Short mmCIF file of N, CA and C in Angstrom, two decimals:
data_model
loop_
_atom_site.label_atom_id
_atom_site.label_comp_id
_atom_site.label_asym_id
_atom_site.label_seq_id
_atom_site.Cartn_x
_atom_site.Cartn_y
_atom_site.Cartn_z
N UNK A 1 -11.37 8.88 10.45
CA UNK A 1 -11.42 9.24 9.04
C UNK A 1 -11.90 8.03 8.24
N UNK A 2 -12.89 8.26 7.42
CA UNK A 2 -13.41 7.20 6.57
C UNK A 2 -12.49 7.05 5.36
N UNK A 3 -11.92 5.87 5.19
CA UNK A 3 -10.95 5.63 4.11
C UNK A 3 -11.63 4.86 2.98
N UNK A 4 -11.54 5.38 1.76
CA UNK A 4 -12.15 4.67 0.63
C UNK A 4 -11.54 3.27 0.44
N UNK A 5 -12.39 2.31 0.16
CA UNK A 5 -11.95 0.93 0.00
C UNK A 5 -10.95 0.76 -1.14
N UNK A 6 -11.07 1.56 -2.20
CA UNK A 6 -10.13 1.42 -3.31
C UNK A 6 -8.71 1.79 -2.89
N UNK A 7 -8.57 2.76 -2.00
CA UNK A 7 -7.24 3.12 -1.51
C UNK A 7 -6.67 2.00 -0.64
N UNK A 8 -7.51 1.41 0.18
CA UNK A 8 -7.08 0.29 1.02
C UNK A 8 -6.64 -0.87 0.14
N UNK A 9 -7.40 -1.16 -0.89
CA UNK A 9 -7.07 -2.28 -1.79
C UNK A 9 -5.74 -2.05 -2.49
N UNK A 10 -5.51 -0.83 -2.95
CA UNK A 10 -4.24 -0.52 -3.62
C UNK A 10 -3.06 -0.64 -2.67
N UNK A 11 -3.21 -0.15 -1.46
CA UNK A 11 -2.13 -0.24 -0.48
C UNK A 11 -1.87 -1.70 -0.09
N UNK A 12 -2.93 -2.46 0.07
CA UNK A 12 -2.79 -3.87 0.40
C UNK A 12 -2.05 -4.61 -0.74
N UNK A 13 -2.39 -4.29 -1.97
CA UNK A 13 -1.72 -4.92 -3.12
C UNK A 13 -0.23 -4.58 -3.12
N UNK A 14 0.10 -3.35 -2.80
CA UNK A 14 1.51 -2.96 -2.74
C UNK A 14 2.24 -3.72 -1.63
N UNK A 15 1.60 -3.85 -0.48
CA UNK A 15 2.21 -4.59 0.62
C UNK A 15 2.37 -6.08 0.28
N UNK A 16 1.43 -6.64 -0.44
CA UNK A 16 1.54 -8.04 -0.86
C UNK A 16 2.71 -8.21 -1.82
N UNK A 17 2.90 -7.26 -2.72
CA UNK A 17 4.03 -7.33 -3.65
C UNK A 17 5.35 -7.21 -2.89
N UNK A 18 5.40 -6.32 -1.88
CA UNK A 18 6.61 -6.17 -1.08
C UNK A 18 6.93 -7.46 -0.34
N UNK A 19 5.91 -8.09 0.23
CA UNK A 19 6.12 -9.31 1.00
C UNK A 19 6.67 -10.44 0.12
N UNK A 20 6.37 -10.42 -1.14
CA UNK A 20 6.85 -11.46 -2.05
C UNK A 20 8.35 -11.35 -2.35
N UNK A 21 8.98 -10.28 -1.89
CA UNK A 21 10.43 -10.12 -2.08
C UNK A 21 11.22 -11.10 -1.22
N UNK A 22 10.63 -11.54 -0.13
CA UNK A 22 11.34 -12.40 0.82
C UNK A 22 11.83 -13.68 0.14
N UNK A 23 13.10 -13.94 0.31
CA UNK A 23 13.69 -15.17 -0.20
C UNK A 23 14.11 -15.13 -1.66
N UNK A 24 13.84 -14.03 -2.34
CA UNK A 24 14.24 -13.93 -3.75
C UNK A 24 15.62 -13.31 -3.86
N UNK A 25 16.27 -13.61 -4.97
CA UNK A 25 17.53 -12.94 -5.27
C UNK A 25 17.70 -12.83 -6.77
N UNK A 26 18.70 -12.09 -7.15
CA UNK A 26 19.02 -11.95 -8.57
C UNK A 26 17.88 -11.35 -9.39
N UNK A 27 17.67 -11.95 -10.56
CA UNK A 27 16.66 -11.44 -11.48
C UNK A 27 15.25 -11.56 -10.91
N UNK A 28 14.99 -12.62 -10.16
CA UNK A 28 13.66 -12.77 -9.55
C UNK A 28 13.38 -11.63 -8.58
N UNK A 29 14.39 -11.28 -7.78
CA UNK A 29 14.25 -10.18 -6.83
C UNK A 29 14.00 -8.87 -7.58
N UNK A 30 14.79 -8.62 -8.61
CA UNK A 30 14.66 -7.38 -9.37
C UNK A 30 13.28 -7.26 -10.02
N UNK A 31 12.79 -8.35 -10.58
CA UNK A 31 11.46 -8.34 -11.21
C UNK A 31 10.38 -8.09 -10.16
N UNK A 32 10.50 -8.74 -9.02
CA UNK A 32 9.51 -8.55 -7.97
C UNK A 32 9.60 -7.15 -7.38
N UNK A 33 10.80 -6.62 -7.29
CA UNK A 33 10.96 -5.26 -6.78
C UNK A 33 10.29 -4.25 -7.72
N UNK A 34 10.39 -4.47 -9.01
CA UNK A 34 9.70 -3.60 -9.98
C UNK A 34 8.19 -3.71 -9.81
N UNK A 35 7.69 -4.91 -9.60
CA UNK A 35 6.24 -5.10 -9.40
C UNK A 35 5.80 -4.37 -8.13
N UNK A 36 6.59 -4.46 -7.07
CA UNK A 36 6.27 -3.76 -5.83
C UNK A 36 6.26 -2.25 -6.04
N UNK A 37 7.31 -1.75 -6.71
CA UNK A 37 7.40 -0.31 -6.95
C UNK A 37 6.24 0.20 -7.79
N UNK A 38 5.83 -0.57 -8.77
CA UNK A 38 4.69 -0.18 -9.60
C UNK A 38 3.40 -0.12 -8.78
N UNK A 39 3.21 -1.13 -7.93
CA UNK A 39 2.02 -1.16 -7.08
C UNK A 39 2.05 0.00 -6.07
N UNK A 40 3.22 0.29 -5.53
CA UNK A 40 3.34 1.39 -4.56
C UNK A 40 3.08 2.73 -5.24
N UNK A 41 3.58 2.89 -6.46
CA UNK A 41 3.31 4.13 -7.20
C UNK A 41 1.82 4.31 -7.47
N UNK A 42 1.14 3.22 -7.81
CA UNK A 42 -0.30 3.29 -8.07
C UNK A 42 -1.04 3.71 -6.80
N UNK A 43 -0.64 3.16 -5.66
CA UNK A 43 -1.28 3.51 -4.39
C UNK A 43 -1.02 4.98 -4.06
N UNK A 44 0.22 5.42 -4.24
CA UNK A 44 0.56 6.82 -3.94
C UNK A 44 -0.18 7.79 -4.86
N UNK A 45 -0.30 7.44 -6.12
CA UNK A 45 -1.02 8.30 -7.07
C UNK A 45 -2.49 8.41 -6.69
N UNK A 46 -3.09 7.29 -6.28
CA UNK A 46 -4.50 7.32 -5.87
C UNK A 46 -4.68 8.14 -4.60
N UNK A 47 -3.74 8.04 -3.68
CA UNK A 47 -3.80 8.85 -2.46
C UNK A 47 -3.68 10.33 -2.80
N UNK A 48 -2.76 10.67 -3.68
CA UNK A 48 -2.60 12.07 -4.09
C UNK A 48 -3.86 12.60 -4.77
N UNK A 49 -4.45 11.79 -5.64
CA UNK A 49 -5.70 12.20 -6.30
C UNK A 49 -6.81 12.42 -5.28
N UNK A 50 -6.92 11.50 -4.33
CA UNK A 50 -7.95 11.63 -3.30
C UNK A 50 -7.71 12.88 -2.46
N UNK A 51 -6.46 13.19 -2.18
CA UNK A 51 -6.13 14.39 -1.41
C UNK A 51 -6.59 15.64 -2.14
N UNK A 52 -6.35 15.69 -3.44
CA UNK A 52 -6.77 16.86 -4.22
C UNK A 52 -8.28 17.02 -4.20
N UNK A 53 -8.99 15.92 -4.37
CA UNK A 53 -10.46 15.96 -4.42
C UNK A 53 -11.04 16.30 -3.04
N UNK A 54 -10.49 15.71 -2.01
CA UNK A 54 -11.05 15.87 -0.67
C UNK A 54 -10.57 17.14 0.04
N UNK A 55 -9.45 17.68 -0.43
CA UNK A 55 -8.89 18.86 0.23
C UNK A 55 -8.12 18.53 1.50
N UNK A 56 -7.88 17.26 1.74
CA UNK A 56 -7.12 16.84 2.92
C UNK A 56 -5.67 16.61 2.53
N UNK A 57 -4.76 16.77 3.48
CA UNK A 57 -3.34 16.52 3.18
C UNK A 57 -3.10 15.05 2.82
N UNK A 58 -2.28 14.82 1.83
CA UNK A 58 -1.98 13.45 1.39
C UNK A 58 -1.37 12.64 2.52
N UNK A 59 -0.57 13.28 3.37
CA UNK A 59 0.07 12.57 4.47
C UNK A 59 -0.96 12.01 5.45
N UNK A 60 -2.02 12.78 5.69
CA UNK A 60 -3.08 12.34 6.60
C UNK A 60 -3.82 11.15 5.99
N UNK A 61 -4.10 11.24 4.71
CA UNK A 61 -4.79 10.15 4.02
C UNK A 61 -3.93 8.90 4.00
N UNK A 62 -2.65 9.07 3.68
CA UNK A 62 -1.74 7.92 3.63
C UNK A 62 -1.66 7.22 4.98
N UNK A 63 -1.57 7.99 6.05
CA UNK A 63 -1.52 7.41 7.39
C UNK A 63 -2.80 6.63 7.68
N UNK A 64 -3.93 7.20 7.33
CA UNK A 64 -5.21 6.51 7.56
C UNK A 64 -5.31 5.23 6.75
N UNK A 65 -4.83 5.27 5.52
CA UNK A 65 -4.86 4.08 4.66
C UNK A 65 -3.98 2.98 5.25
N UNK A 66 -2.76 3.34 5.63
CA UNK A 66 -1.84 2.35 6.19
C UNK A 66 -2.40 1.76 7.50
N UNK A 67 -3.02 2.61 8.31
CA UNK A 67 -3.62 2.13 9.56
C UNK A 67 -4.77 1.16 9.24
N UNK A 68 -5.59 1.49 8.25
CA UNK A 68 -6.71 0.62 7.89
C UNK A 68 -6.21 -0.72 7.38
N UNK A 69 -5.13 -0.72 6.61
CA UNK A 69 -4.57 -1.98 6.11
C UNK A 69 -4.04 -2.82 7.27
N UNK A 70 -3.31 -2.19 8.18
CA UNK A 70 -2.78 -2.92 9.35
C UNK A 70 -3.89 -3.49 10.20
N UNK A 71 -4.93 -2.71 10.45
CA UNK A 71 -6.04 -3.18 11.29
C UNK A 71 -6.77 -4.34 10.64
N UNK A 72 -6.89 -4.32 9.33
CA UNK A 72 -7.58 -5.40 8.62
C UNK A 72 -6.77 -6.69 8.70
N UNK A 73 -5.45 -6.57 8.84
CA UNK A 73 -4.59 -7.75 8.87
C UNK A 73 -4.43 -8.33 10.28
N UNK A 74 -4.83 -7.57 11.30
CA UNK A 74 -4.70 -8.06 12.66
C UNK A 74 -5.72 -9.15 12.94
N UNK A 75 -5.34 -10.07 13.78
CA UNK A 75 -6.24 -11.16 14.17
C UNK A 75 -7.18 -10.63 15.25
N UNK A 76 -8.48 -10.55 14.94
CA UNK A 76 -9.41 -10.01 15.92
C UNK A 76 -9.56 -10.87 17.17
N UNK A 77 -9.09 -12.10 17.13
CA UNK A 77 -9.19 -13.01 18.29
C UNK A 77 -8.12 -12.71 19.32
N UNK A 78 -7.10 -11.95 18.96
CA UNK A 78 -6.00 -11.64 19.89
C UNK A 78 -6.32 -10.47 20.77
#
């Protein structure tokens, strides 16, 4: 499945926000958690919109997007 780059970028941004939670606590954690949730909502909304336009199930698109993000992060030398 060909995954639009904008969906990959949004999912990657959400994952980057999630990763920034590590080591935080208190108000810093809460602020970062809100940033992550906002980024995740944006990614989910874009996936839902793409599903409506393409006629494909959102779950299939989401899986493809997450797979594309994981593959892009893997070290090709391994």
